[in-house]
Structures are given as structure tokens and as C-alpha cells.
Short mmCIF file of C-alpha atoms in Angstrom, two decimals:
data_model
loop_
_atom_site.label_atom_id
_atom_site.label_comp_id
_atom_site.label_asym_id
_atom_site.label_seq_id
_atom_site.Cartn_x
_atom_site.Cartn_y
_atom_site.Cartn_z
CA UNK A 1 -12.51 -32.50 12.15
CA UNK A 2 -10.16 -34.83 10.25
CA UNK A 3 -7.84 -33.45 7.58
CA UNK A 4 -9.58 -35.40 4.79
CA UNK A 5 -13.00 -34.05 5.79
CA UNK A 6 -11.56 -30.58 6.08
CA UNK A 7 -10.09 -30.71 2.59
CA UNK A 8 -13.38 -31.97 1.17
CA UNK A 9 -15.21 -29.03 2.68
CA UNK A 10 -12.63 -26.61 1.36
CA UNK A 11 -12.77 -28.19 -2.06
CA UNK A 12 -16.56 -27.71 -2.25
CA UNK A 13 -15.95 -24.03 -3.01
CA UNK A 14 -14.20 -23.48 -6.35
CA UNK A 15 -15.11 -19.83 -6.79
CA UNK A 16 -16.32 -16.79 -4.90
CA UNK A 17 -18.73 -13.98 -5.72
CA UNK A 18 -17.52 -10.47 -4.88
CA UNK A 19 -20.64 -8.35 -4.39
CA UNK A 20 -18.69 -5.10 -4.50
CA UNK A 21 -21.01 -2.08 -4.49
CA UNK A 22 -24.57 -3.20 -5.31
CA UNK A 23 -26.74 -0.81 -7.28
CA UNK A 24 -28.49 -0.13 -10.55
CA UNK A 25 -26.75 -0.39 -13.91
CA UNK A 26 -26.37 3.40 -14.05
CA UNK A 27 -24.64 3.40 -10.67
CA UNK A 28 -22.32 0.61 -11.82
CA UNK A 29 -21.39 2.58 -14.95
CA UNK A 30 -20.78 5.71 -12.86
CA UNK A 31 -18.55 3.81 -10.41
CA UNK A 32 -16.71 2.14 -13.28
CA UNK A 33 -15.98 5.54 -14.85
CA UNK A 34 -14.98 7.12 -11.53
CA UNK A 35 -12.56 4.36 -10.52
CA UNK A 36 -11.19 4.03 -14.05
CA UNK A 37 -10.15 7.69 -13.97
CA UNK A 38 -8.77 7.26 -10.44
CA UNK A 39 -6.76 4.21 -11.51
CA UNK A 40 -5.33 5.95 -14.59
CA UNK A 41 -4.35 9.04 -12.59
CA UNK A 42 -2.68 6.84 -9.97
CA UNK A 43 -0.65 5.04 -12.63
CA UNK A 44 0.34 8.29 -14.36
CA UNK A 45 1.30 10.02 -11.12
CA UNK A 46 3.51 7.21 -9.86
CA UNK A 47 4.99 6.40 -13.28
CA UNK A 48 5.95 10.05 -13.78
CA UNK A 49 7.90 9.98 -10.52
CA UNK A 50 9.73 6.79 -11.52
CA UNK A 51 10.61 8.23 -14.94
CA UNK A 52 11.81 11.53 -13.47
CA UNK A 53 14.08 9.81 -10.96
CA UNK A 54 15.36 7.30 -13.49
CA UNK A 55 16.22 9.91 -16.14
CA UNK A 56 17.81 12.51 -13.85
CA UNK A 57 21.25 11.41 -12.65
CA UNK A 58 21.17 13.94 -9.81
CA UNK A 59 18.29 12.02 -8.23
CA UNK A 60 20.17 8.73 -8.04
CA UNK A 61 20.53 9.11 -4.28
CA UNK A 62 19.20 6.98 -1.37
CA UNK A 63 16.18 9.21 -0.73
CA UNK A 64 15.00 9.14 -4.34
CA UNK A 65 15.76 5.44 -4.75
CA UNK A 66 13.31 4.87 -1.90
CA UNK A 67 10.79 7.20 -3.58
CA UNK A 68 11.06 5.39 -6.90
CA UNK A 69 10.55 2.01 -5.26
CA UNK A 70 7.64 3.38 -3.24
CA UNK A 71 5.96 4.62 -6.41
CA UNK A 72 6.61 1.29 -8.13
CA UNK A 73 5.02 -0.46 -5.15
CA UNK A 74 1.96 1.80 -5.30
CA UNK A 75 1.41 0.94 -8.97
CA UNK A 76 1.26 -2.78 -8.23
CA UNK A 77 -0.59 -2.27 -4.96
CA UNK A 78 -3.52 -0.60 -6.69
CA UNK A 79 -3.27 -2.96 -9.69
CA UNK A 80 -3.76 -6.00 -7.44
CA UNK A 81 -7.40 -5.02 -6.79
CA UNK A 82 -8.74 -2.23 -9.01
CA UNK A 83 -8.74 -3.99 -12.44
CA UNK A 84 -10.79 -6.87 -11.02
CA UNK A 85 -13.10 -4.36 -9.33
CA UNK A 86 -13.60 -2.56 -12.65
CA UNK A 87 -14.46 -5.83 -14.40
CA UNK A 88 -17.02 -6.64 -11.68
CA UNK A 89 -18.77 -3.29 -12.20
CA UNK A 90 -19.64 -4.42 -15.75
CA UNK A 91 -20.20 -8.09 -14.90
CA UNK A 92 -23.45 -9.73 -13.88
CA UNK A 93 -22.01 -12.73 -12.04
CA UNK A 94 -19.01 -11.01 -10.35
CA UNK A 95 -17.20 -14.34 -10.01
CA UNK A 96 -13.56 -14.84 -9.03
CA UNK A 97 -11.94 -18.26 -8.77
CA UNK A 98 -10.83 -19.74 -5.43
CA UNK A 99 -7.18 -19.57 -6.52
CA UNK A 100 -7.57 -16.09 -7.99
CA UNK A 101 -9.18 -14.81 -4.80
CA UNK A 102 -6.37 -16.08 -2.59
CA UNK A 103 -3.72 -14.81 -4.99
CA UNK A 104 -5.31 -11.37 -4.82
CA UNK A 105 -5.47 -11.69 -1.03
CA UNK A 106 -1.79 -12.60 -0.83
CA UNK A 107 -0.43 -9.97 -3.22
CA UNK A 108 -2.62 -7.16 -1.91
CA UNK A 109 -1.68 -7.70 1.73
CA UNK A 110 1.95 -8.50 0.94
CA UNK A 111 2.31 -5.18 -0.85
CA UNK A 112 0.48 -3.43 1.99
CA UNK A 113 2.99 -4.98 4.40
CA UNK A 114 5.85 -3.91 2.13
CA UNK A 115 4.50 -0.36 2.23
CA UNK A 116 4.80 -0.28 6.03
CA UNK A 117 8.47 -1.29 5.68
CA UNK A 118 9.13 1.36 3.03
CA UNK A 119 7.55 4.05 5.20
CA UNK A 120 9.80 2.90 8.05
CA UNK A 121 12.88 2.95 5.79
CA UNK A 122 12.02 6.49 4.67
CA UNK A 123 11.67 7.61 8.30
CA UNK A 124 15.08 6.05 9.02
CA UNK A 125 16.53 7.98 6.08
CA UNK A 126 15.11 11.31 7.25
CA UNK A 127 16.31 10.72 10.80
CA UNK A 128 19.91 10.43 9.64
CA UNK A 129 19.55 13.23 7.06
CA UNK A 130 18.32 15.76 9.65
CA UNK A 131 19.66 14.50 12.97
CA UNK A 132 23.08 13.37 11.75
CA UNK A 133 23.73 15.43 8.59
CA UNK A 134 27.55 15.31 8.84
CA UNK A 135 27.56 11.52 8.90
CA UNK A 136 24.58 10.97 6.57
CA UNK A 137 26.59 10.29 3.41
CA UNK A 138 28.65 7.62 5.15
CA UNK A 139 25.79 5.98 7.09
CA UNK A 140 23.07 5.91 4.39
CA UNK A 141 25.04 4.98 1.29
CA UNK A 142 23.48 3.99 -2.00
CA UNK A 143 24.57 0.38 -1.43
CA UNK A 144 22.95 0.33 2.01
CA UNK A 145 19.81 1.87 0.58
CA UNK A 146 19.59 -0.85 -2.08
CA UNK A 147 19.95 -3.49 0.66
CA UNK A 148 17.09 -1.81 2.59
CA UNK A 149 14.94 -1.83 -0.53
CA UNK A 150 15.57 -5.54 -1.15
CA UNK A 151 14.87 -6.28 2.52
CA UNK A 152 11.57 -4.35 2.40
CA UNK A 153 10.38 -6.29 -0.64
CA UNK A 154 11.52 -9.69 0.67
CA UNK A 155 10.11 -9.25 4.19
CA UNK A 156 6.85 -7.82 2.87
CA UNK A 157 6.15 -10.84 0.68
CA UNK A 158 7.34 -13.34 3.29
CA UNK A 159 5.37 -12.04 6.29
CA UNK A 160 1.87 -12.73 4.98
CA UNK A 161 2.45 -16.31 3.87
CA UNK A 162 1.28 -17.79 7.20
CA UNK A 163 -2.03 -15.83 7.53
CA UNK A 164 -2.94 -16.58 3.91
CA UNK A 165 -2.13 -20.28 4.37
CA UNK A 166 -4.15 -20.59 7.59
CA UNK A 167 -7.22 -18.89 6.13
CA UNK A 168 -7.00 -20.95 2.91
CA UNK A 169 -7.20 -24.10 5.03
CA UNK A 170 -10.54 -23.15 6.58
CA UNK A 171 -13.53 -25.26 5.43
CA UNK A 172 -15.75 -23.02 3.27
CA UNK A 173 -19.25 -24.47 3.12
CA UNK A 174 -21.46 -21.57 4.26
CA UNK A 175 -21.78 -20.15 0.74
CA UNK A 176 -19.32 -18.39 -1.53
CA UNK A 177 -20.64 -14.82 -1.54
CA UNK A 178 -18.23 -12.18 -0.21
CA UNK A 179 -19.88 -8.87 0.61
CA UNK A 180 -16.80 -6.87 -0.34
CA UNK A 181 -14.97 -5.65 -3.45
CA UNK A 182 -11.70 -7.45 -2.60
CA UNK A 183 -10.79 -10.81 -1.10
CA UNK A 184 -10.42 -9.75 2.54
CA UNK A 185 -9.72 -11.96 5.61
CA UNK A 186 -12.85 -10.81 7.49
CA UNK A 187 -15.39 -12.10 4.94
CA UNK A 188 -13.25 -15.22 4.38
CA UNK A 189 -13.45 -16.16 8.05
CA UNK A 190 -17.19 -15.41 8.01
CA UNK A 191 -17.73 -18.04 5.27
CA UNK A 192 -16.06 -20.80 7.28
CA UNK A 193 -18.19 -23.84 8.17
CA UNK A 194 -16.89 -23.75 11.73
CA UNK A 195 -15.98 -20.89 14.08
CA UNK A 196 -12.32 -19.94 13.69
CA UNK A 197 -11.51 -17.78 16.73
CA UNK A 198 -7.89 -18.96 16.82
CA UNK A 199 -7.26 -17.94 13.20
CA UNK A 200 -9.09 -14.64 13.67
CA UNK A 201 -7.16 -13.78 16.84
CA UNK A 202 -3.89 -14.82 15.22
CA UNK A 203 -4.57 -12.51 12.26
CA UNK A 204 -5.50 -9.66 14.62
CA UNK A 205 -2.33 -10.17 16.69
CA UNK A 206 -0.18 -10.43 13.55
CA UNK A 207 -1.67 -7.23 12.11
CA UNK A 208 -1.37 -5.39 15.43
CA UNK A 209 2.29 -6.33 15.91
CA UNK A 210 3.16 -5.36 12.33
CA UNK A 211 1.22 -2.10 12.35
CA UNK A 212 2.22 -0.86 15.80
CA UNK A 213 5.88 -1.88 15.57
CA UNK A 214 6.42 -0.02 12.29
CA UNK A 215 4.21 2.89 13.39
CA UNK A 216 6.14 3.29 16.66
CA UNK A 217 9.44 3.16 14.76
CA UNK A 218 8.24 5.92 12.42
CA UNK A 219 6.84 8.12 15.19
CA UNK A 220 10.03 7.65 17.25
CA UNK A 221 12.15 8.66 14.26
CA UNK A 222 10.11 11.79 13.67
CA UNK A 223 10.08 12.69 17.35
CA UNK A 224 13.86 12.85 17.21
CA UNK A 225 13.66 14.75 13.92
CA UNK A 226 11.32 17.28 15.54
CA UNK A 227 13.70 17.77 18.45
CA UNK A 228 16.55 18.37 16.02
CA UNK A 229 14.49 20.83 13.95
CA UNK A 230 13.50 22.83 17.04
CA UNK A 231 17.19 23.44 17.70
CA UNK A 232 17.70 24.98 14.25
CA UNK A 233 17.82 28.80 14.62
CA UNK A 234 17.11 29.47 10.94
CA UNK A 235 13.48 29.94 9.91
CA UNK A 236 14.38 28.67 6.43
CA UNK A 237 15.76 25.48 7.99
CA UNK A 238 12.54 24.99 9.95
CA UNK A 239 10.43 25.47 6.83
CA UNK A 240 12.49 23.07 4.72
CA UNK A 241 12.53 20.34 7.35
CA UNK A 242 8.83 20.60 8.18
CA UNK A 243 7.87 20.81 4.50
CA UNK A 244 9.82 17.66 3.62
CA UNK A 245 8.92 15.60 6.67
CA UNK A 246 5.36 16.93 6.69
CA UNK A 247 4.68 15.28 3.35
CA UNK A 248 5.90 11.93 4.65
CA UNK A 249 3.88 12.29 7.85
CA UNK A 250 0.78 13.02 5.76
CA UNK A 251 1.28 9.73 3.89
CA UNK A 252 1.86 7.89 7.17
CA UNK A 253 -1.30 9.38 8.70
CA UNK A 254 -3.47 8.49 5.72
CA UNK A 255 -2.19 4.93 5.44
CA UNK A 256 -1.89 3.99 9.11
CA UNK A 257 -5.09 5.75 10.15
CA UNK A 258 -7.17 3.65 7.77
CA UNK A 259 -5.47 0.27 8.34
CA UNK A 260 -5.63 0.69 12.13
CA UNK A 261 -9.39 1.15 11.93
CA UNK A 262 -9.64 -1.94 9.76
CA UNK A 263 -7.16 -4.51 11.05
CA UNK A 264 -6.07 -3.83 14.62
CA UNK A 265 -9.29 -5.21 16.09
CA UNK A 266 -10.65 -8.69 15.20
CA UNK A 267 -12.18 -8.54 11.73
CA UNK A 268 -15.67 -9.64 12.81
CA UNK A 269 -16.04 -6.45 14.85
CA UNK A 270 -16.20 -4.20 11.78
CA UNK A 271 -19.56 -3.70 10.01
CA UNK A 272 -19.56 -4.55 6.29
CA UNK A 273 -20.17 -0.94 5.24
CA UNK A 274 -17.24 0.32 7.31
CA UNK A 275 -15.00 -2.41 5.90
CA UNK A 276 -15.75 -1.35 2.34
CA UNK A 277 -15.32 2.38 2.93
CA UNK A 278 -12.09 2.07 4.90
CA UNK A 279 -10.64 -0.50 2.48
CA UNK A 280 -11.56 1.75 -0.44
CA UNK A 281 -9.73 4.62 1.22
CA UNK A 282 -6.38 2.91 1.77
CA UNK A 283 -6.44 0.64 -1.29
CA UNK A 284 -7.55 3.16 -3.95
CA UNK A 285 -7.45 6.74 -2.70
CA UNK A 286 -4.18 6.68 -0.74
CA UNK A 287 -2.11 5.50 -3.76
CA UNK A 288 -3.72 8.34 -5.73
CA UNK A 289 -2.86 10.98 -3.11
CA UNK A 290 0.67 9.77 -2.40
CA UNK A 291 2.35 11.19 -5.55
CA UNK A 292 0.70 14.56 -4.90
CA UNK A 293 1.44 15.02 -1.22
CA UNK A 294 4.64 13.02 -0.96
CA UNK A 295 6.64 13.40 -4.15
CA UNK A 296 5.22 15.95 -6.54
CA UNK A 297 5.57 18.66 -3.88
CA UNK A 298 9.31 18.02 -3.93
CA UNK A 299 11.17 20.76 -5.84
CA UNK A 300 13.76 18.37 -7.23
CA UNK A 301 11.05 16.05 -8.56
CA UNK A 302 9.29 19.02 -10.17
CA UNK A 303 12.49 20.11 -11.89
CA UNK A 304 13.13 16.58 -13.14
CA UNK A 305 9.56 16.27 -14.46
CA UNK A 306 9.84 19.59 -16.30
CA UNK A 307 13.11 18.40 -17.81
CA UNK A 308 11.49 15.16 -18.99
CA UNK A 309 8.55 17.07 -20.49
CA UNK A 310 10.87 19.45 -22.33
CA UNK A 311 12.82 16.48 -23.71
CA UNK A 312 9.60 14.87 -24.91
CA UNK A 313 8.51 18.09 -26.64
CA UNK A 314 11.89 18.48 -28.35
CA UNK A 315 11.71 14.87 -29.48
CA UNK A 316 8.36 15.52 -31.15
CA UNK A 317 9.74 18.37 -33.22
CA UNK A 318 12.94 16.59 -34.32
#
């Protein structure tokens, strides 16, 4: 197909329809209420962590800088999809523009990619903190941590440019209805006028390399952490190490477990219902759980939050 013909086909679609979760009006209102509460709790949980770390000078360390950035990422990660999903619950046409759909696609997957890098950076931090404690302060400095943070953000938003570009160039002339609640590559490829096995395989390979490389890095780091912990004679040391690393491993398991089911195999192999459920899990529920299982269980974060709350109460009475 010539480029001019290809562009004409692509241009024939100016908007998409996101079906979301079909159902009666009562079901739509229920889902709107449920996800509104979930979204608000996610924002409050992650914002409280950012505020606690920002206001407590003792938490201005590499580990908590990573936590603050991770919470900031989660806020925008969930915001890239949930507000539009909430609008669609109350909308009859459920329309999103061609540009808006691809912008959502780009930002959602770029922030998901950035999350894999942040989880890897956190594993790197814990490896040095537990396996090389005497050298930790000289190896993982605040300046180095800031460089890691910048690298995570930059690489995350750079990596997904090619997949988004390739999919946006597909000719869409088989309708504009996406049976999903977000703009996902699987339904996009399904709407193409022509089969796109090369693009689909490329996306699957890209996702597999990204997911498995970061996952193997994280598991390797924690394997060495586990070996180091097993050498600690103190039961208190065991408990502290497993409690801290266990929270991070819980986040890793939740996030990687769901995205592996979704994106390691070619997208056409996943039934629509499975796509929606799995995507809902890692795009909405995981950002909600992360502050609880990853940060709010941290004693230092709890102390900082209590300090912030006391300051707010004193401010009200002054």
C-alpha cells in the first residue's frame, strides 16, 4: 500500500469509541461511584507520602527520594486513564478523539515503563543497603539517586515512542469501536484495515524484553539480598530486612504478574474480558495498594505522617 493511500485510510478515523464496561444505567452509576472513591483514595494515599517525605528533613535520603518519585508517578499513572473512564460511565457516546486516544496510549504506557525502571532502581538501592551497608552512603549518594530518578523518567518516556508511532501509522478503516476502557495496543491493531503481524510481534518483543530484563534485574538483586539476610544471626535483623524488602516484593509481584499476563504474549491472544480485568488490576488497583503495602507500612513514613497531621491540627487552632 502506498504512503498516500495509507494516510488516507488513517485519516478516515478521527475519533474512537471506548465501550468500557457495558451495562444498565444503574450499573454505570455504581461503577462511577466505585472508581471515583478508588481514584480519590489513590490520590490521597500517594499525596500523603509525598507530603510526609517533603516536610520531614530526616527523610531526604536516597530511599525516600525514590519513594516520593514513585508516589508522584502513581498519581499521574492512574490520572492518565481513570478520569476519562469516569466521564465515559456517565456518557452515552463514550467518544475520545484520535489524538486524545494516542496521547492517552503514550502517557499511560510511558509511565508504566517508568514504573519498571523505578522498581529496578529501588531494588538496586536495597541491594547496596543490605549487602554492602558499610559502603552504602558512598555508593548511593543523594546526587546519584537524583541522577537515577532523572534517568528513570527520561528512559520511560523515550522507550515507548516507537511502538506508539508504528501503531498510529496503521490504516484504521474497520470501524472505530474499541472494546476496552483505555486506548490499548491490542484493540488498536484489531481495528487495522490490513493484518499487522510485524507490528504486533514487534510490540510483543519490545514488551517482553522490557519486562523480563527489569524483572530479572530485580529478582537477581533480591536473591543476593536474601543470601545476605540469611547470614545475619540476629532475628531482629531478619525481621527488619524481610519486612522492608517484603513490601517491595509485594509491589513487584502485583505489577509484574498482571503485565506479564497481558503483554508478554502477542496481544491478539488475550480474550477481551481478560484484557479488561487484567488492565483494570494493574492500572487502577495496583496504584491504590502501593501506598498501603509499600510505604505506609514504613515506620519512618508513619512518624512523618503523624507529625504532619499534628502540625495541621495545631495550625487550625492558631
